[in-house]
Amino acid sequence: MPKELRQIQKQDLLPQDSYAKNRKQLRKELLEFKKNRRIALGPYATFYFESFETMLAQVQEMLHIEKGGDEQLKDELSAYNPLIPNGKELTATLMFEIDNPIIRANFLSKLGGVENHVFIKIDNKTIHAVPEKDVDRTSSEGKASSVQFVHFTLNDDQIKKFKDNNIKVEIGIDHTLYNHTVTIPRDSKIALIKDFI
């Protein structure tokens, strides 16, 4: 299926033996592709902006590791296809990365609801992210998951402004425990513009 349709299907995947043979080179190419799709925010948070290419690589890798065949493929597609931007949005995996397990557990235990405090600001207009609804990312005790999936839906005017090199675009989190904003670098903007129709 052409990537313009923004859904991965079985025929998009390499046969397992071909993937295994070319895996090292494919992973190297993916790292290069993802380089400008990664945006750090504050000391712990990183946004990894997803695309057809990143999700295809993820599905391919999961099948390579787990070797679950068509049954697994069905699950992987239902998990990862929703994270492919639809042409009017950006989608990101937001990760809170803290090496020390004690500090990480303590930090996440107070970060509940963080998924509702993520935003992009275009020309000083704020667009709040919509969390992926697959599972609750905050427990009833108020503990946040270290991995969040978010969608930023933009209208035509916002997309036009996002594409304008002279207009500042920021990304941030305004949770009481984690309040940071950063300007999206030019190279990242150029990479992300390709996600729009």
Short mmCIF file of N, CA and C in Angstrom, two decimals, residues 4-181:
data_model
loop_
_atom_site.label_atom_id
_atom_site.label_comp_id
_atom_site.label_asym_id
_atom_site.label_seq_id
_atom_site.Cartn_x
_atom_site.Cartn_y
_atom_site.Cartn_z
N GLU A 4 0.99 7.11 1.17
CA GLU A 4 0.04 8.22 1.13
C GLU A 4 -1.30 7.83 1.76
N LEU A 5 -1.61 6.53 1.75
CA LEU A 5 -2.87 6.07 2.36
C LEU A 5 -2.76 5.96 3.88
N ARG A 6 -1.55 6.09 4.41
CA ARG A 6 -1.30 6.24 5.84
C ARG A 6 -1.80 5.07 6.70
N GLN A 7 -1.78 3.89 6.12
CA GLN A 7 -2.10 2.67 6.87
C GLN A 7 -1.16 1.57 6.38
N ILE A 8 -0.56 0.86 7.31
CA ILE A 8 0.33 -0.25 6.93
C ILE A 8 -0.54 -1.49 6.69
N GLN A 9 -0.24 -2.21 5.63
CA GLN A 9 -0.88 -3.49 5.37
C GLN A 9 0.20 -4.55 5.18
N LYS A 10 -0.22 -5.79 5.18
CA LYS A 10 0.72 -6.90 5.11
C LYS A 10 1.70 -6.77 3.95
N GLN A 11 1.19 -6.33 2.79
CA GLN A 11 2.05 -6.26 1.60
C GLN A 11 3.13 -5.17 1.69
N ASP A 12 3.04 -4.29 2.69
CA ASP A 12 4.08 -3.27 2.89
C ASP A 12 5.33 -3.84 3.56
N LEU A 13 5.18 -4.99 4.17
CA LEU A 13 6.28 -5.57 4.95
C LEU A 13 7.20 -6.42 4.09
N LEU A 14 8.47 -6.39 4.45
CA LEU A 14 9.43 -7.28 3.79
C LEU A 14 9.22 -8.70 4.31
N PRO A 15 9.48 -9.71 3.50
CA PRO A 15 9.47 -11.09 4.02
C PRO A 15 10.51 -11.19 5.16
N GLN A 16 10.21 -12.04 6.14
CA GLN A 16 11.07 -12.13 7.33
C GLN A 16 12.54 -12.40 7.00
N ASP A 17 12.80 -13.30 6.05
CA ASP A 17 14.20 -13.62 5.74
C ASP A 17 14.91 -12.42 5.11
N SER A 18 14.20 -11.69 4.28
CA SER A 18 14.77 -10.50 3.63
C SER A 18 15.03 -9.41 4.67
N TYR A 19 14.10 -9.24 5.61
CA TYR A 19 14.30 -8.25 6.66
C TYR A 19 15.51 -8.61 7.52
N ALA A 20 15.59 -9.88 7.90
CA ALA A 20 16.71 -10.33 8.74
C ALA A 20 18.05 -10.07 8.05
N LYS A 21 18.10 -10.33 6.76
CA LYS A 21 19.33 -10.17 6.00
C LYS A 21 19.75 -8.69 5.89
N ASN A 22 18.77 -7.81 5.79
CA ASN A 22 19.05 -6.38 5.58
C ASN A 22 18.83 -5.52 6.84
N ARG A 23 18.57 -6.19 7.96
CA ARG A 23 18.15 -5.49 9.18
C ARG A 23 19.15 -4.41 9.63
N LYS A 24 20.41 -4.74 9.63
CA LYS A 24 21.42 -3.80 10.12
C LYS A 24 21.39 -2.51 9.30
N GLN A 25 21.35 -2.63 7.98
CA GLN A 25 21.33 -1.46 7.10
C GLN A 25 20.01 -0.69 7.24
N LEU A 26 18.91 -1.42 7.35
CA LEU A 26 17.60 -0.77 7.50
C LEU A 26 17.53 0.04 8.79
N ARG A 27 18.08 -0.53 9.85
CA ARG A 27 18.07 0.17 11.15
C ARG A 27 18.95 1.41 11.12
N LYS A 28 20.06 1.32 10.40
CA LYS A 28 20.95 2.47 10.23
C LYS A 28 20.24 3.60 9.48
N GLU A 29 19.53 3.24 8.41
CA GLU A 29 18.78 4.22 7.63
C GLU A 29 17.66 4.84 8.47
N LEU A 30 17.02 4.02 9.30
CA LEU A 30 15.94 4.52 10.15
C LEU A 30 16.46 5.53 11.17
N LEU A 31 17.62 5.25 11.76
CA LEU A 31 18.22 6.18 12.72
C LEU A 31 18.44 7.55 12.08
N GLU A 32 18.93 7.53 10.86
CA GLU A 32 19.16 8.78 10.12
C GLU A 32 17.83 9.50 9.86
N PHE A 33 16.82 8.73 9.48
CA PHE A 33 15.49 9.30 9.20
C PHE A 33 14.90 9.93 10.46
N LYS A 34 15.11 9.28 11.62
CA LYS A 34 14.48 9.72 12.87
C LYS A 34 15.22 10.87 13.55
N LYS A 35 16.44 11.14 13.08
CA LYS A 35 17.31 12.10 13.76
C LYS A 35 16.62 13.44 14.04
N ASN A 36 15.95 14.00 13.05
CA ASN A 36 15.30 15.30 13.22
C ASN A 36 13.86 15.19 13.68
N ARG A 37 13.43 13.98 14.00
CA ARG A 37 12.06 13.76 14.49
C ARG A 37 12.05 13.57 16.01
N ARG A 38 13.20 13.78 16.62
CA ARG A 38 13.36 13.63 18.07
C ARG A 38 13.57 15.01 18.68
N ILE A 39 12.74 15.37 19.66
CA ILE A 39 12.86 16.68 20.31
C ILE A 39 12.85 16.48 21.82
N ALA A 40 13.97 16.88 22.45
CA ALA A 40 14.08 16.79 23.91
C ALA A 40 13.38 17.98 24.54
N LEU A 41 12.76 17.73 25.69
CA LEU A 41 12.05 18.78 26.43
C LEU A 41 12.38 18.64 27.91
N GLY A 42 13.13 19.61 28.43
CA GLY A 42 13.50 19.54 29.84
C GLY A 42 14.45 18.38 30.09
N PRO A 43 14.67 18.05 31.36
CA PRO A 43 15.67 17.03 31.70
C PRO A 43 15.26 15.58 31.39
N TYR A 44 13.96 15.30 31.32
CA TYR A 44 13.53 13.90 31.23
C TYR A 44 12.68 13.54 30.01
N ALA A 45 12.01 14.50 29.41
CA ALA A 45 11.03 14.19 28.37
C ALA A 45 11.64 14.28 26.96
N THR A 46 11.24 13.36 26.11
CA THR A 46 11.62 13.40 24.70
C THR A 46 10.42 13.03 23.85
N PHE A 47 10.17 13.83 22.82
CA PHE A 47 9.14 13.53 21.83
C PHE A 47 9.80 12.82 20.65
N TYR A 48 9.22 11.69 20.27
CA TYR A 48 9.65 10.98 19.07
C TYR A 48 8.47 11.03 18.10
N PHE A 49 8.58 11.88 17.08
CA PHE A 49 7.46 12.05 16.16
C PHE A 49 7.39 10.88 15.20
N GLU A 50 6.20 10.27 15.13
CA GLU A 50 6.00 9.05 14.36
C GLU A 50 5.58 9.37 12.92
N SER A 51 5.69 8.36 12.07
CA SER A 51 5.33 8.49 10.66
C SER A 51 5.04 7.09 10.12
N PHE A 52 4.62 7.04 8.87
CA PHE A 52 4.44 5.74 8.22
C PHE A 52 5.73 4.93 8.32
N GLU A 53 6.86 5.59 8.06
CA GLU A 53 8.15 4.89 8.05
C GLU A 53 8.54 4.35 9.43
N THR A 54 8.34 5.16 10.47
CA THR A 54 8.73 4.69 11.81
C THR A 54 7.83 3.57 12.29
N MET A 55 6.54 3.65 11.97
CA MET A 55 5.62 2.61 12.40
C MET A 55 5.82 1.31 11.59
N LEU A 56 6.12 1.44 10.31
CA LEU A 56 6.42 0.26 9.49
C LEU A 56 7.65 -0.45 10.06
N ALA A 57 8.67 0.32 10.41
CA ALA A 57 9.89 -0.27 11.00
C ALA A 57 9.58 -0.94 12.33
N GLN A 58 8.69 -0.33 13.11
CA GLN A 58 8.34 -0.90 14.42
C GLN A 58 7.61 -2.23 14.25
N VAL A 59 6.66 -2.27 13.34
CA VAL A 59 5.92 -3.52 13.08
C VAL A 59 6.87 -4.59 12.58
N GLN A 60 7.72 -4.21 11.63
CA GLN A 60 8.68 -5.17 11.06
C GLN A 60 9.59 -5.74 12.15
N GLU A 61 10.06 -4.87 13.04
CA GLU A 61 10.97 -5.29 14.11
C GLU A 61 10.26 -6.20 15.12
N MET A 62 9.03 -5.86 15.48
CA MET A 62 8.28 -6.69 16.43
C MET A 62 8.05 -8.09 15.86
N LEU A 63 7.73 -8.17 14.59
CA LEU A 63 7.53 -9.47 13.95
C LEU A 63 8.83 -10.25 13.88
N HIS A 64 9.93 -9.55 13.65
CA HIS A 64 11.25 -10.19 13.60
C HIS A 64 11.61 -10.79 14.97
N ILE A 65 11.35 -10.04 16.03
CA ILE A 65 11.72 -10.48 17.38
C ILE A 65 10.81 -11.60 17.87
N GLU A 66 9.50 -11.42 17.71
CA GLU A 66 8.55 -12.35 18.33
C GLU A 66 8.11 -13.49 17.41
N LYS A 67 8.28 -13.30 16.10
CA LYS A 67 7.98 -14.35 15.12
C LYS A 67 6.58 -14.95 15.29
N GLY A 68 5.59 -14.04 15.50
CA GLY A 68 4.22 -14.49 15.75
C GLY A 68 3.35 -14.65 14.51
N GLY A 69 3.92 -14.37 13.33
CA GLY A 69 3.17 -14.58 12.09
C GLY A 69 1.96 -13.67 11.94
N ASP A 70 0.97 -14.17 11.18
CA ASP A 70 -0.20 -13.35 10.84
C ASP A 70 -1.03 -12.94 12.05
N GLU A 71 -1.09 -13.82 13.04
CA GLU A 71 -1.87 -13.51 14.25
C GLU A 71 -1.26 -12.32 14.97
N GLN A 72 0.05 -12.32 15.10
CA GLN A 72 0.74 -11.19 15.73
C GLN A 72 0.61 -9.94 14.86
N LEU A 73 0.71 -10.11 13.55
CA LEU A 73 0.63 -8.97 12.63
C LEU A 73 -0.66 -8.19 12.85
N LYS A 74 -1.76 -8.90 13.02
CA LYS A 74 -3.05 -8.25 13.25
C LYS A 74 -2.98 -7.33 14.48
N ASP A 75 -2.40 -7.84 15.55
CA ASP A 75 -2.27 -7.04 16.78
C ASP A 75 -1.35 -5.84 16.59
N GLU A 76 -0.23 -6.08 15.89
CA GLU A 76 0.73 -4.98 15.68
C GLU A 76 0.10 -3.87 14.84
N LEU A 77 -0.64 -4.24 13.80
CA LEU A 77 -1.26 -3.23 12.94
C LEU A 77 -2.31 -2.43 13.70
N SER A 78 -3.08 -3.11 14.55
CA SER A 78 -4.10 -2.37 15.31
C SER A 78 -3.45 -1.47 16.36
N ALA A 79 -2.25 -1.83 16.82
CA ALA A 79 -1.55 -1.00 17.80
C ALA A 79 -0.85 0.20 17.15
N TYR A 80 -0.23 -0.02 15.99
CA TYR A 80 0.64 1.00 15.42
C TYR A 80 0.03 1.84 14.30
N ASN A 81 -0.96 1.32 13.58
CA ASN A 81 -1.57 2.13 12.52
C ASN A 81 -2.18 3.43 13.04
N PRO A 82 -2.82 3.43 14.22
CA PRO A 82 -3.39 4.69 14.71
C PRO A 82 -2.35 5.79 14.97
N LEU A 83 -1.07 5.41 15.06
CA LEU A 83 -0.03 6.39 15.35
C LEU A 83 0.58 7.00 14.09
N ILE A 84 0.11 6.56 12.92
CA ILE A 84 0.57 7.16 11.67
C ILE A 84 -0.22 8.45 11.46
N PRO A 85 0.47 9.61 11.34
CA PRO A 85 -0.29 10.85 11.16
C PRO A 85 -1.17 10.81 9.92
N ASN A 86 -2.37 11.38 10.05
CA ASN A 86 -3.39 11.25 8.99
C ASN A 86 -3.33 12.34 7.93
N GLY A 87 -2.30 13.21 7.99
CA GLY A 87 -2.18 14.28 7.01
C GLY A 87 -2.59 15.64 7.54
N LYS A 88 -3.33 15.62 8.67
CA LYS A 88 -3.78 16.87 9.30
C LYS A 88 -3.30 16.93 10.75
N GLU A 89 -2.35 16.08 11.07
CA GLU A 89 -1.91 15.99 12.46
C GLU A 89 -0.43 15.60 12.53
N LEU A 90 0.12 15.78 13.72
CA LEU A 90 1.41 15.20 14.08
C LEU A 90 1.12 14.21 15.19
N THR A 91 1.82 13.09 15.19
CA THR A 91 1.67 12.13 16.28
C THR A 91 3.04 11.88 16.89
N ALA A 92 3.06 11.69 18.19
CA ALA A 92 4.35 11.50 18.86
C ALA A 92 4.24 10.49 19.98
N THR A 93 5.34 9.78 20.17
CA THR A 93 5.55 9.00 21.38
C THR A 93 6.33 9.91 22.31
N LEU A 94 5.77 10.15 23.48
CA LEU A 94 6.42 10.99 24.48
C LEU A 94 6.97 10.07 25.55
N MET A 95 8.28 10.14 25.77
CA MET A 95 8.90 9.25 26.76
C MET A 95 9.57 10.06 27.86
N PHE A 96 9.36 9.61 29.08
CA PHE A 96 10.07 10.17 30.24
C PHE A 96 11.17 9.18 30.58
N GLU A 97 12.40 9.61 30.35
CA GLU A 97 13.54 8.70 30.44
C GLU A 97 14.43 9.09 31.62
N ILE A 98 14.37 8.28 32.66
CA ILE A 98 15.16 8.51 33.87
C ILE A 98 15.85 7.19 34.22
N ASP A 99 17.17 7.20 34.22
CA ASP A 99 17.93 5.95 34.44
C ASP A 99 17.74 5.37 35.84
N ASN A 100 17.75 6.23 36.84
CA ASN A 100 17.66 5.76 38.22
C ASN A 100 16.23 5.29 38.52
N PRO A 101 16.04 3.99 38.83
CA PRO A 101 14.67 3.46 39.02
C PRO A 101 13.92 4.08 40.20
N ILE A 102 14.63 4.48 41.23
CA ILE A 102 13.98 5.07 42.40
C ILE A 102 13.48 6.48 42.07
N ILE A 103 14.35 7.27 41.44
CA ILE A 103 13.96 8.62 41.04
C ILE A 103 12.82 8.55 40.01
N ARG A 104 12.92 7.60 39.07
CA ARG A 104 11.89 7.45 38.03
C ARG A 104 10.53 7.13 38.66
N ALA A 105 10.51 6.15 39.56
CA ALA A 105 9.24 5.75 40.19
C ALA A 105 8.63 6.91 40.98
N ASN A 106 9.46 7.64 41.70
CA ASN A 106 8.99 8.77 42.50
C ASN A 106 8.43 9.87 41.59
N PHE A 107 9.16 10.17 40.52
CA PHE A 107 8.74 11.21 39.58
C PHE A 107 7.41 10.85 38.92
N LEU A 108 7.31 9.64 38.38
CA LEU A 108 6.10 9.23 37.67
C LEU A 108 4.89 9.12 38.59
N SER A 109 5.14 8.81 39.87
CA SER A 109 4.03 8.67 40.82
C SER A 109 3.29 9.98 41.04
N LYS A 110 3.93 11.11 40.70
CA LYS A 110 3.32 12.43 40.89
C LYS A 110 2.92 13.09 39.57
N LEU A 111 3.11 12.38 38.47
CA LEU A 111 2.94 13.00 37.15
C LEU A 111 1.59 12.66 36.50
N GLY A 112 0.67 12.13 37.28
CA GLY A 112 -0.63 11.74 36.75
C GLY A 112 -1.31 12.84 35.95
N GLY A 113 -1.93 12.44 34.81
CA GLY A 113 -2.64 13.39 33.97
C GLY A 113 -1.76 14.19 33.04
N VAL A 114 -0.46 13.89 33.03
CA VAL A 114 0.46 14.66 32.18
C VAL A 114 0.04 14.65 30.72
N GLU A 115 -0.63 13.56 30.30
CA GLU A 115 -1.05 13.44 28.89
C GLU A 115 -2.04 14.54 28.49
N ASN A 116 -2.66 15.17 29.49
CA ASN A 116 -3.60 16.26 29.21
C ASN A 116 -2.95 17.65 29.30
N HIS A 117 -1.63 17.67 29.42
CA HIS A 117 -0.90 18.94 29.57
C HIS A 117 0.18 19.12 28.51
N VAL A 118 -0.01 18.46 27.38
CA VAL A 118 0.97 18.52 26.30
C VAL A 118 0.42 19.43 25.20
N PHE A 119 1.27 20.27 24.63
CA PHE A 119 0.76 21.21 23.63
C PHE A 119 1.83 21.58 22.61
N ILE A 120 1.34 22.08 21.48
CA ILE A 120 2.17 22.77 20.49
C ILE A 120 1.65 24.19 20.43
N LYS A 121 2.56 25.14 20.30
CA LYS A 121 2.18 26.55 20.17
C LYS A 121 2.69 27.05 18.82
N ILE A 122 1.76 27.49 17.98
CA ILE A 122 2.09 28.02 16.66
C ILE A 122 1.71 29.49 16.62
N ASP A 123 2.73 30.34 16.46
CA ASP A 123 2.46 31.78 16.40
C ASP A 123 1.66 32.23 17.64
N ASN A 124 2.10 31.71 18.79
CA ASN A 124 1.49 32.01 20.10
C ASN A 124 0.06 31.51 20.28
N LYS A 125 -0.42 30.62 19.40
CA LYS A 125 -1.74 29.98 19.59
C LYS A 125 -1.48 28.53 20.03
N THR A 126 -2.12 28.13 21.11
CA THR A 126 -1.88 26.81 21.71
C THR A 126 -2.83 25.75 21.17
N ILE A 127 -2.25 24.61 20.78
CA ILE A 127 -3.03 23.45 20.35
C ILE A 127 -2.70 22.32 21.33
N HIS A 128 -3.69 21.89 22.10
CA HIS A 128 -3.45 20.82 23.07
C HIS A 128 -3.46 19.46 22.39
N ALA A 129 -2.58 18.61 22.84
CA ALA A 129 -2.51 17.25 22.31
C ALA A 129 -3.71 16.45 22.79
N VAL A 130 -4.09 15.46 21.98
CA VAL A 130 -5.12 14.50 22.37
C VAL A 130 -4.41 13.17 22.62
N PRO A 131 -4.52 12.62 23.82
CA PRO A 131 -3.84 11.36 24.10
C PRO A 131 -4.47 10.21 23.33
N GLU A 132 -3.65 9.25 22.93
CA GLU A 132 -4.15 8.02 22.30
C GLU A 132 -5.03 7.30 23.33
N LYS A 133 -6.16 6.79 22.87
CA LYS A 133 -7.16 6.23 23.80
C LYS A 133 -7.05 4.72 24.00
N ASP A 134 -5.95 4.10 23.54
CA ASP A 134 -5.85 2.64 23.61
C ASP A 134 -5.94 2.11 25.04
N VAL A 135 -5.21 2.76 25.96
CA VAL A 135 -5.26 2.39 27.38
C VAL A 135 -5.10 3.66 28.20
N ASP A 136 -5.49 3.60 29.48
CA ASP A 136 -5.27 4.74 30.36
C ASP A 136 -3.78 4.83 30.66
N ARG A 137 -3.24 6.03 30.49
CA ARG A 137 -1.81 6.24 30.73
C ARG A 137 -1.55 6.83 32.11
N THR A 138 -2.63 7.04 32.87
CA THR A 138 -2.50 7.46 34.26
C THR A 138 -3.31 6.48 35.09
N SER A 139 -2.68 5.92 36.12
CA SER A 139 -3.39 4.96 36.97
C SER A 139 -4.34 5.69 37.91
N SER A 140 -5.24 4.93 38.52
CA SER A 140 -6.19 5.54 39.46
C SER A 140 -5.47 6.13 40.68
N GLU A 141 -4.23 5.67 40.93
CA GLU A 141 -3.45 6.22 42.06
C GLU A 141 -2.72 7.50 41.65
N GLY A 142 -2.84 7.91 40.37
CA GLY A 142 -2.20 9.14 39.94
C GLY A 142 -0.79 8.95 39.40
N LYS A 143 -0.43 7.72 39.07
CA LYS A 143 0.90 7.45 38.51
C LYS A 143 0.81 7.48 36.99
N ALA A 144 1.73 8.21 36.38
CA ALA A 144 1.76 8.31 34.91
C ALA A 144 2.66 7.22 34.33
N SER A 145 2.32 6.78 33.14
CA SER A 145 3.19 5.86 32.40
C SER A 145 4.38 6.65 31.88
N SER A 146 5.52 5.98 31.77
CA SER A 146 6.72 6.65 31.23
C SER A 146 6.63 6.82 29.72
N VAL A 147 5.65 6.16 29.10
CA VAL A 147 5.44 6.27 27.65
C VAL A 147 4.02 6.75 27.39
N GLN A 148 3.90 7.85 26.65
CA GLN A 148 2.61 8.41 26.29
C GLN A 148 2.54 8.54 24.77
N PHE A 149 1.35 8.39 24.21
CA PHE A 149 1.15 8.57 22.77
C PHE A 149 0.17 9.72 22.57
N VAL A 150 0.58 10.73 21.80
CA VAL A 150 -0.26 11.92 21.65
C VAL A 150 -0.42 12.33 20.19
N HIS A 151 -1.57 12.96 19.92
CA HIS A 151 -1.89 13.48 18.59
C HIS A 151 -2.07 14.99 18.68
N PHE A 152 -1.49 15.73 17.75
CA PHE A 152 -1.70 17.16 17.63
C PHE A 152 -2.47 17.39 16.33
N THR A 153 -3.77 17.69 16.44
CA THR A 153 -4.59 17.92 15.25
C THR A 153 -4.57 19.40 14.91
N LEU A 154 -4.21 19.71 13.67
CA LEU A 154 -4.08 21.10 13.22
C LEU A 154 -5.09 21.40 12.13
N ASN A 155 -5.60 22.63 12.11
CA ASN A 155 -6.47 23.04 11.00
C ASN A 155 -5.59 23.56 9.85
N ASP A 156 -6.22 23.88 8.73
CA ASP A 156 -5.46 24.29 7.54
C ASP A 156 -4.60 25.53 7.79
N ASP A 157 -5.14 26.49 8.52
CA ASP A 157 -4.40 27.71 8.81
C ASP A 157 -3.18 27.42 9.69
N GLN A 158 -3.37 26.55 10.68
CA GLN A 158 -2.26 26.18 11.57
C GLN A 158 -1.17 25.42 10.81
N ILE A 159 -1.58 24.55 9.89
CA ILE A 159 -0.62 23.81 9.06
C ILE A 159 0.18 24.78 8.20
N LYS A 160 -0.53 25.75 7.60
CA LYS A 160 0.13 26.75 6.76
C LYS A 160 1.17 27.53 7.58
N LYS A 161 0.81 27.91 8.79
CA LYS A 161 1.73 28.64 9.66
C LYS A 161 2.90 27.75 10.10
N PHE A 162 2.60 26.48 10.38
CA PHE A 162 3.66 25.54 10.77
C PHE A 162 4.72 25.46 9.67
N LYS A 163 4.27 25.50 8.42
CA LYS A 163 5.18 25.38 7.27
C LYS A 163 5.98 26.65 7.00
N ASP A 164 5.56 27.76 7.61
CA ASP A 164 6.22 29.05 7.37
C ASP A 164 7.49 29.14 8.22
N ASN A 165 8.63 29.29 7.58
CA ASN A 165 9.91 29.36 8.30
C ASN A 165 10.02 30.55 9.22
N ASN A 166 9.23 31.58 8.98
CA ASN A 166 9.31 32.80 9.80
C ASN A 166 8.42 32.75 11.04
N ILE A 167 7.63 31.69 11.16
CA ILE A 167 6.72 31.59 12.31
C ILE A 167 7.28 30.58 13.32
N LYS A 168 7.34 31.03 14.55
CA LYS A 168 7.89 30.21 15.64
C LYS A 168 6.89 29.14 16.05
N VAL A 169 7.39 27.90 16.19
CA VAL A 169 6.58 26.79 16.67
C VAL A 169 7.26 26.21 17.90
N GLU A 170 6.49 26.06 18.97
CA GLU A 170 7.03 25.52 20.22
C GLU A 170 6.28 24.26 20.60
N ILE A 171 6.92 23.46 21.42
CA ILE A 171 6.25 22.28 21.99
C ILE A 171 6.51 22.30 23.48
N GLY A 172 5.52 21.85 24.25
CA GLY A 172 5.72 21.94 25.69
C GLY A 172 4.78 21.07 26.50
N ILE A 173 5.04 21.08 27.79
CA ILE A 173 4.21 20.42 28.80
C ILE A 173 4.01 21.43 29.91
N ASP A 174 2.75 21.59 30.36
CA ASP A 174 2.49 22.56 31.42
C ASP A 174 1.89 21.91 32.67
N HIS A 175 2.39 20.72 32.99
CA HIS A 175 2.01 20.02 34.22
C HIS A 175 2.70 20.71 35.40
N THR A 176 2.04 20.74 36.55
CA THR A 176 2.63 21.43 37.72
C THR A 176 4.00 20.87 38.08
N LEU A 177 4.21 19.57 37.88
CA LEU A 177 5.49 18.95 38.24
C LEU A 177 6.51 19.03 37.10
N TYR A 178 6.02 19.25 35.90
CA TYR A 178 6.93 19.27 34.74
C TYR A 178 6.45 20.33 33.77
N ASN A 179 7.09 21.49 33.85
CA ASN A 179 6.64 22.65 33.07
C ASN A 179 7.79 23.16 32.22
N HIS A 180 7.80 22.77 30.95
CA HIS A 180 8.88 23.13 30.04
C HIS A 180 8.32 23.40 28.64
N THR A 181 8.97 24.32 27.93
CA THR A 181 8.63 24.62 26.54
C THR A 181 9.93 24.78 25.77
#
